[in-house]
Short mmCIF file of N, CA, C and O and ligand atoms in Angstrom, two decimals:
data_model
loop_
_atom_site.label_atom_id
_atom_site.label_comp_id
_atom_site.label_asym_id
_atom_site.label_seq_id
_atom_site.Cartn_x
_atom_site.Cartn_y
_atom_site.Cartn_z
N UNK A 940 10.58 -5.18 -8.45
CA UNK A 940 9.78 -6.38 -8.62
C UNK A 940 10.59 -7.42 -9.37
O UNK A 940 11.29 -7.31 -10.37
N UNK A 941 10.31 -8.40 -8.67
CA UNK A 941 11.26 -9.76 -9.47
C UNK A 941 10.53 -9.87 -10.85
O UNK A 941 9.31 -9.72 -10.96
N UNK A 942 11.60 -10.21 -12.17
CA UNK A 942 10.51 -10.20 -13.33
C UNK A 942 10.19 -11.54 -14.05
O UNK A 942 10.04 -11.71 -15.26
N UNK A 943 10.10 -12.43 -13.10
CA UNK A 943 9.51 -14.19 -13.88
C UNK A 943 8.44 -14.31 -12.73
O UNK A 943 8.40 -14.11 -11.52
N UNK A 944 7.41 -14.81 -13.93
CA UNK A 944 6.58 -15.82 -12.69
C UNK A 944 6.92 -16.84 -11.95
O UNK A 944 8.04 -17.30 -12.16
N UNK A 945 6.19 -17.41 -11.03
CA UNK A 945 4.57 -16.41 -10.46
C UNK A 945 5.65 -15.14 -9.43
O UNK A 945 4.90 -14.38 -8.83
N UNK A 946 7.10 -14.85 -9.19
CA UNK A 946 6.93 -14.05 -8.33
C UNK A 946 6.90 -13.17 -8.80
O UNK A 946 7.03 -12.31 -7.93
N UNK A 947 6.74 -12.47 -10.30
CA UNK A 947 6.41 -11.17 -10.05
C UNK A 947 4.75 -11.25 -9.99
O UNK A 947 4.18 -10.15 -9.99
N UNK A 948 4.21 -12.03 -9.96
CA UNK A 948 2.95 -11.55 -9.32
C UNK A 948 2.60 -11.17 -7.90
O UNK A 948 1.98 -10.18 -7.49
N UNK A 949 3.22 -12.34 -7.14
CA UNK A 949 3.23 -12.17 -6.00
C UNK A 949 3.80 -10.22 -5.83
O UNK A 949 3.15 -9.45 -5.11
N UNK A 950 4.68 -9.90 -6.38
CA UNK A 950 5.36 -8.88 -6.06
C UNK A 950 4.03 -7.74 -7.08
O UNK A 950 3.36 -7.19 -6.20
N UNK A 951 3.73 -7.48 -7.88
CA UNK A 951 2.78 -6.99 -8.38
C UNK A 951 1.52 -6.82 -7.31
O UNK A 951 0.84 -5.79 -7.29
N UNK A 952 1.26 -8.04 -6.37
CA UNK A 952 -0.65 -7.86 -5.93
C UNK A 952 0.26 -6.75 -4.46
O UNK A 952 -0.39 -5.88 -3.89
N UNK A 953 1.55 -6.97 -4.13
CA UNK A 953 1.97 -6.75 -2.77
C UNK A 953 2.42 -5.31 -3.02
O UNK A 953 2.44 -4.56 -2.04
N UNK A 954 2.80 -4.79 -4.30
CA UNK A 954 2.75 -3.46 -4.67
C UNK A 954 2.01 -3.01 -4.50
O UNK A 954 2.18 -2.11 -3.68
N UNK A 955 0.76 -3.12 -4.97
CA UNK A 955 -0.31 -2.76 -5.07
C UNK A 955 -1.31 -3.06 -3.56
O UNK A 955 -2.40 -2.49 -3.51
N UNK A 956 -1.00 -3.75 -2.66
CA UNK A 956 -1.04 -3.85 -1.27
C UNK A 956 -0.76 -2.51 -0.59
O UNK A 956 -1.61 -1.91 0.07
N UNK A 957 0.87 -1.95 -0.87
CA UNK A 957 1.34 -0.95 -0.53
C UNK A 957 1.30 0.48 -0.93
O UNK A 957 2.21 1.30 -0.82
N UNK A 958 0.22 0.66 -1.38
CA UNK A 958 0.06 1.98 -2.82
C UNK A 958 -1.53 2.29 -2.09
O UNK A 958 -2.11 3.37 -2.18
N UNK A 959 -2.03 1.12 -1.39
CA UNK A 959 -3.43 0.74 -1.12
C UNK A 959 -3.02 1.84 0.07
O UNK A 959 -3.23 3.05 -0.06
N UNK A 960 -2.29 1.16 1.43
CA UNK A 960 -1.27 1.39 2.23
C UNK A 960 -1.01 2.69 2.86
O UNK A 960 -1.06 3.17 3.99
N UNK A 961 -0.67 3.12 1.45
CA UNK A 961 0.04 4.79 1.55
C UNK A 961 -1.42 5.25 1.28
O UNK A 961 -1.81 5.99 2.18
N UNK A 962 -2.34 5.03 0.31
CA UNK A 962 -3.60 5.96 0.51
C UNK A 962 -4.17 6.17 1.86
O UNK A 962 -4.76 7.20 2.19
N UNK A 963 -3.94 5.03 2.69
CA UNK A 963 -4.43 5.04 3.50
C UNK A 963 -4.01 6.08 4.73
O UNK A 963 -4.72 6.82 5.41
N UNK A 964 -2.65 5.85 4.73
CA UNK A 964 -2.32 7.19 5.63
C UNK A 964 -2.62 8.09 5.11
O UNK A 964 -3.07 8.81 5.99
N UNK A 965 -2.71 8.73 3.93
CA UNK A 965 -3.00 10.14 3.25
C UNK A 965 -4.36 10.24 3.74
O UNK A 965 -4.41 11.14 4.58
N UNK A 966 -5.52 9.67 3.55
CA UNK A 966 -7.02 9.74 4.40
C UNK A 966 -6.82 9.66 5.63
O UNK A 966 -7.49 10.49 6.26
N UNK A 967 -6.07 8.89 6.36
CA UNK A 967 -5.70 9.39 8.34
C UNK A 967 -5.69 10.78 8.20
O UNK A 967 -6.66 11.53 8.35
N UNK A 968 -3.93 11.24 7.75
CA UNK A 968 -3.68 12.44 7.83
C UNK A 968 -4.82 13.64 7.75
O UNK A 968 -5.03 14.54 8.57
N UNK A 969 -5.61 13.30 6.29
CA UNK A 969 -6.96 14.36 5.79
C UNK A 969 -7.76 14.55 7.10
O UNK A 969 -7.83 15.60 7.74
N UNK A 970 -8.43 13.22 7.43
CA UNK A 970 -9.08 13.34 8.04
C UNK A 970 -9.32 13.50 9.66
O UNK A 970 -10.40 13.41 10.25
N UNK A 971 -7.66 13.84 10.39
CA UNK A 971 -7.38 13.83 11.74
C UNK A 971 -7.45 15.68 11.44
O UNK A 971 -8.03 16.35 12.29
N UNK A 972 -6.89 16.31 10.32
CA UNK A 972 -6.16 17.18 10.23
C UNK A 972 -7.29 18.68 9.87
O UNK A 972 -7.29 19.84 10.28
N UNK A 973 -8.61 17.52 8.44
CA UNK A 973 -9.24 19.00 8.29
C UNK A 973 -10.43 19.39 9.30
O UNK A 973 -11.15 18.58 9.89
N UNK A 974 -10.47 20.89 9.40
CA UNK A 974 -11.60 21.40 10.68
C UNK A 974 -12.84 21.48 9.93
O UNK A 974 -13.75 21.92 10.64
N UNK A 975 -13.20 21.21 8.75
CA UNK A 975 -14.50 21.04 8.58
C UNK A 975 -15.28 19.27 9.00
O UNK A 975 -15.08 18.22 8.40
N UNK A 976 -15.82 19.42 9.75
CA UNK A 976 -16.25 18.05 10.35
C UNK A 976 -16.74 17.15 9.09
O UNK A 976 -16.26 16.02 9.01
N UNK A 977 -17.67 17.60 8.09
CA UNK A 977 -18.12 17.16 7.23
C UNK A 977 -16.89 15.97 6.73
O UNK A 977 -16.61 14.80 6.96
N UNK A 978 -16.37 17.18 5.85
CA UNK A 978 -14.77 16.53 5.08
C UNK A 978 -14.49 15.67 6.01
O UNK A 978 -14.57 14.48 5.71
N UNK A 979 -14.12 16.01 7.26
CA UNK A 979 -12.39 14.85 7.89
C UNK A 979 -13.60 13.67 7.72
O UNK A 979 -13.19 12.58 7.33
N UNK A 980 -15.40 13.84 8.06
CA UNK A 980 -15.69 12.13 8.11
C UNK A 980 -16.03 11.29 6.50
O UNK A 980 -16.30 10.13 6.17
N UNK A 981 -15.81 12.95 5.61
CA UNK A 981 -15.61 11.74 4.15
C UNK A 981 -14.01 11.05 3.97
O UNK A 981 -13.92 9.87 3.62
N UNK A 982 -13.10 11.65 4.18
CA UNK A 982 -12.06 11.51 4.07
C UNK A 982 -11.49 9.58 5.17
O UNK A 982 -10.79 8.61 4.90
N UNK A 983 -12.45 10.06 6.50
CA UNK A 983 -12.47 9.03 7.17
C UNK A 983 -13.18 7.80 6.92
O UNK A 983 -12.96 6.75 7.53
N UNK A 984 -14.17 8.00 5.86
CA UNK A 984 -14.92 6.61 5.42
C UNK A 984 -13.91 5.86 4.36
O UNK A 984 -13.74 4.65 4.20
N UNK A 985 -13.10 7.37 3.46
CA UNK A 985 -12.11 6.95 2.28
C UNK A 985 -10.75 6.15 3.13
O UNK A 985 -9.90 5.66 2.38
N UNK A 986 -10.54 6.02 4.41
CA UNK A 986 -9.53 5.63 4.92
C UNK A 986 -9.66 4.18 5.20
O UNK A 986 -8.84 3.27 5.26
N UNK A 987 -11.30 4.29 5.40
CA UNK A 987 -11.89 2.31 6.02
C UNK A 987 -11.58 1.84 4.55
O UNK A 987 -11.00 0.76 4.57
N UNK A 988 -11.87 2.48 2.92
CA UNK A 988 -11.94 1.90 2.24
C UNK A 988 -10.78 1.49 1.65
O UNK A 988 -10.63 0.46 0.99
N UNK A 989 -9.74 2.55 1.97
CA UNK A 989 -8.43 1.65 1.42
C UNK A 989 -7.67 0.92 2.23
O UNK A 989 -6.61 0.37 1.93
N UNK A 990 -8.36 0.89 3.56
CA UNK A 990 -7.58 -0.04 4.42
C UNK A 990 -8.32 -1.57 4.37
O UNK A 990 -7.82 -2.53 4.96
N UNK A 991 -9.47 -1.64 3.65
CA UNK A 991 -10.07 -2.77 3.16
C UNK A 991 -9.32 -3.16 1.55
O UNK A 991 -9.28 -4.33 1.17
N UNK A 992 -8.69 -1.87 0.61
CA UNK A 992 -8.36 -2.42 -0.16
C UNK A 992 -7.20 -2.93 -0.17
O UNK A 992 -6.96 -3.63 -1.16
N UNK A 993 -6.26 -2.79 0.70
CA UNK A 993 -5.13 -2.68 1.09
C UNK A 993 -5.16 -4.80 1.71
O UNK A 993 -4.42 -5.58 1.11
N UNK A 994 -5.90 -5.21 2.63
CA UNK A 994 -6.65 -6.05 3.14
C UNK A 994 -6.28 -7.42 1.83
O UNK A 994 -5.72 -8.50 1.69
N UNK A 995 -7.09 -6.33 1.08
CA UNK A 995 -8.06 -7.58 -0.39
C UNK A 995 -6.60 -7.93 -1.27
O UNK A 995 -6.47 -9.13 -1.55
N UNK A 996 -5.54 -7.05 -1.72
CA UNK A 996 -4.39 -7.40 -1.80
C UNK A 996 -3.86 -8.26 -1.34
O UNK A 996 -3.60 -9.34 -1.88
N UNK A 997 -3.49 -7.79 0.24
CA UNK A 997 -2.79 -9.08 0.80
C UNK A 997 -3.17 -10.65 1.04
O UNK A 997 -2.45 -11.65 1.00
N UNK A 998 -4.13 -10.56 1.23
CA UNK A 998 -5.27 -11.60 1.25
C UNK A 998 -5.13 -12.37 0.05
O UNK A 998 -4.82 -13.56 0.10
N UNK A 999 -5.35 -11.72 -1.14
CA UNK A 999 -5.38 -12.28 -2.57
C UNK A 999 -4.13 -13.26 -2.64
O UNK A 999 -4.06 -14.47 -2.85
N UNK A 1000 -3.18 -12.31 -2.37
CA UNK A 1000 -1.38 -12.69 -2.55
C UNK A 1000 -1.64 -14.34 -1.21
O UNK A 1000 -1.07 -15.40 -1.48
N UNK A 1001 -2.13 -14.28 -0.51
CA UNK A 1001 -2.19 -15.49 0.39
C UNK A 1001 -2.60 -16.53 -0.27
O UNK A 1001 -1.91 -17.53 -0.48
N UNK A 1002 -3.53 -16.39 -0.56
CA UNK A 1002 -4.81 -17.67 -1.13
C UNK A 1002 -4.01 -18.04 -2.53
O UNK A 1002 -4.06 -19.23 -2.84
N UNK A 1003 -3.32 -17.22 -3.34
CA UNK A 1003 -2.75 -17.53 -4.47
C UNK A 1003 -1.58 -18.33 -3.73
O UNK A 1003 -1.74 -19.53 -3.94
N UNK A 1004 -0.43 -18.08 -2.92
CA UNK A 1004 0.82 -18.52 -2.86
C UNK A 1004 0.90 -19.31 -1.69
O UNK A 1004 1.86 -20.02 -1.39
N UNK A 1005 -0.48 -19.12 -0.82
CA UNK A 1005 -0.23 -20.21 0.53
C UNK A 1005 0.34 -20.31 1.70
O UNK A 1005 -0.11 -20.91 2.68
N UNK A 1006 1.58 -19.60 1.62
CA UNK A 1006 2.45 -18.92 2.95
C UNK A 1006 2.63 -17.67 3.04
O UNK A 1006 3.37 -16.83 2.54
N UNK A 1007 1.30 -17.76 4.24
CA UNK A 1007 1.54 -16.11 4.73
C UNK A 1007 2.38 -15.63 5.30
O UNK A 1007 2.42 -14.43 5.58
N UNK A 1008 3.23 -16.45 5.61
CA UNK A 1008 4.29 -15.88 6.81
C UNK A 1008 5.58 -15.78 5.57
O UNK A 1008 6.25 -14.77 5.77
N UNK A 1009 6.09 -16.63 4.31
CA UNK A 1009 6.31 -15.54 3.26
C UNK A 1009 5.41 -14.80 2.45
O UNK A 1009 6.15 -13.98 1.92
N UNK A 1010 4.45 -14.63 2.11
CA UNK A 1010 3.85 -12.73 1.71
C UNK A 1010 3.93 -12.22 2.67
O UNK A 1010 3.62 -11.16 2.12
N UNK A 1011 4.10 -11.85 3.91
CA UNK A 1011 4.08 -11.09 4.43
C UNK A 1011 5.41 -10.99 4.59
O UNK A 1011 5.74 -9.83 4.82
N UNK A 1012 6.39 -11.84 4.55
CA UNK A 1012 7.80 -11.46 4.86
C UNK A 1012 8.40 -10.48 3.05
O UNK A 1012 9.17 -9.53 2.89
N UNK A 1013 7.74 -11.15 2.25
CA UNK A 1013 7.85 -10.37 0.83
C UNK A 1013 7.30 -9.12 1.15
O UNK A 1013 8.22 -8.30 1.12
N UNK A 1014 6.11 -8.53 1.47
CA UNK A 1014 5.48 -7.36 1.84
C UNK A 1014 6.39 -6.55 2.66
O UNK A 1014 6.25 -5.34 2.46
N UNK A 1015 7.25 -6.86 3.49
CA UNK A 1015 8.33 -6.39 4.52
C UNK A 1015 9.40 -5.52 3.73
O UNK A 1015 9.71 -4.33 3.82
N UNK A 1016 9.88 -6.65 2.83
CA UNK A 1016 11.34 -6.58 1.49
C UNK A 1016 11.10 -5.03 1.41
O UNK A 1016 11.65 -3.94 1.62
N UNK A 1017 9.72 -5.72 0.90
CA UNK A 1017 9.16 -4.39 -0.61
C UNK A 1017 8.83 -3.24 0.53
O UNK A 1017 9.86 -2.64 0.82
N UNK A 1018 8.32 -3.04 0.84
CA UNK A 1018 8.44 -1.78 2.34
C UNK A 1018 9.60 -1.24 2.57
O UNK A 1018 9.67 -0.01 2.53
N UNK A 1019 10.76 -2.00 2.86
CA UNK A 1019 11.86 -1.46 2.65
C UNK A 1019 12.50 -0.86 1.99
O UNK A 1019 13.08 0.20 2.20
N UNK A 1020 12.42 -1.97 0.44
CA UNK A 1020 12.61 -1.30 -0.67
C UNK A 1020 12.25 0.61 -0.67
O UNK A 1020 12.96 1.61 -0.61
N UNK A 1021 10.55 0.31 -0.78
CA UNK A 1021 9.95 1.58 -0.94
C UNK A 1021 10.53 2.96 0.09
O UNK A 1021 10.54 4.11 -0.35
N UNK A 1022 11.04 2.55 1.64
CA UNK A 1022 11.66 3.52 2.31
C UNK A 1022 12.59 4.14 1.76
O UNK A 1022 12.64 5.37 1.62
N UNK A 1023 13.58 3.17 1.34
CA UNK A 1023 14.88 3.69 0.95
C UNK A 1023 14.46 3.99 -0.13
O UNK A 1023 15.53 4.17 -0.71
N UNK A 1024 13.72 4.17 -0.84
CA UNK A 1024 14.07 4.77 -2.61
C UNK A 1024 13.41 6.27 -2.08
O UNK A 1024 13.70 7.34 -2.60
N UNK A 1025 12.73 6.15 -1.24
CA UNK A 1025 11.46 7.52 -0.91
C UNK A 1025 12.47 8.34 -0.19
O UNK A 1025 12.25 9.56 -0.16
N UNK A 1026 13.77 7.78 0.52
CA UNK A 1026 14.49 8.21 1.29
C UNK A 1026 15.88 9.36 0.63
O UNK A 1026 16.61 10.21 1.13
N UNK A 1027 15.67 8.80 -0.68
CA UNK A 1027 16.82 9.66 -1.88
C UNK A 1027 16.33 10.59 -2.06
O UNK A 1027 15.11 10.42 -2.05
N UNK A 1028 16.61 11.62 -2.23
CA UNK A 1028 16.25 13.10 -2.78
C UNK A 1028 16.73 12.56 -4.49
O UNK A 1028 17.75 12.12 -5.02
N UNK A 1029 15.20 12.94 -4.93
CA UNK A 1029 14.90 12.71 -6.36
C UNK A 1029 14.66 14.46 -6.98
O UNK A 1029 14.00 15.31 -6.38
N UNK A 1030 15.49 14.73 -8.48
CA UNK A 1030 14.85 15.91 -8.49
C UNK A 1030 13.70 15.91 -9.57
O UNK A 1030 13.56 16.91 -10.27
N UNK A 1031 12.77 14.65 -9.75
CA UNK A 1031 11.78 14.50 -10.12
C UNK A 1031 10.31 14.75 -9.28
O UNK A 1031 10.13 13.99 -8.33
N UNK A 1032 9.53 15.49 -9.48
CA UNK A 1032 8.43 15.80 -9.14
C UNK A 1032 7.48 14.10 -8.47
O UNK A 1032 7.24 13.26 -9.34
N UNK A 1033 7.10 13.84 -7.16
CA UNK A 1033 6.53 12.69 -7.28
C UNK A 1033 5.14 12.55 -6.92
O UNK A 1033 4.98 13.12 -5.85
N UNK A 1034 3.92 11.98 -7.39
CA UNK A 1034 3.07 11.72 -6.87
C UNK A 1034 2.61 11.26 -5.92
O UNK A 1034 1.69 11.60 -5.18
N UNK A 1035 3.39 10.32 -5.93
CA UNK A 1035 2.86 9.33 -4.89
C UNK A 1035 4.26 9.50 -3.92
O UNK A 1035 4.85 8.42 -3.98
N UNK A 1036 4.89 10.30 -3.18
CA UNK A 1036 5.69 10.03 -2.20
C UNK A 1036 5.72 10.77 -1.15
O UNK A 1036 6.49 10.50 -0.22
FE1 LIG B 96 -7.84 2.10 -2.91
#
């Protein structure tokens, strides 16, 4: 994240865009994957909801900075970013990867 304003905000709401993002595949995955019908359709309501929160991020980052076609090209960076760091063999335990 860049560290002066406003872009580390911009880079802060678009993190947090992408964290939204990744929950979201983790509820696909749950919910394509478990055989109790119940679960995969809680898991599948938890997937509409972070793909709405995911949404409210990017959205936010628009209305604050005005050019969507850069947040979304910033949202791209940082995606990248996030591949390649996810892409290192870390011998730290990770939560979120
Ligand atoms: Fe969420």
């Amino acid at each position: 994240m860049r560290p002066a304003e406003p872009a580390r905000l911009l880079d802060t709401l678009l993190c947090c865009a992408l964290i939204e993002a990744r929950s979201c595949e983790r509820m696909k995955l749950l919910s394509e994957q478990l055989p109790d019908a119940e679960l995969a359709a809680f898991y599948k309501g938890l997937l509409a909801c972070e793909a709405r929160h995911h949404r409210v991020y990017v959205e936010l980052a628009v209305e604050l900075f005005g050019d969507r076609d850069a947040v979304l090209g910033r949202l791209e960076e940082l995606a990248e970013h996030e591949a390649q760091v996810l892409a290192e063999p870390s011998p730290l335990a990770r939560l979120h990867a």
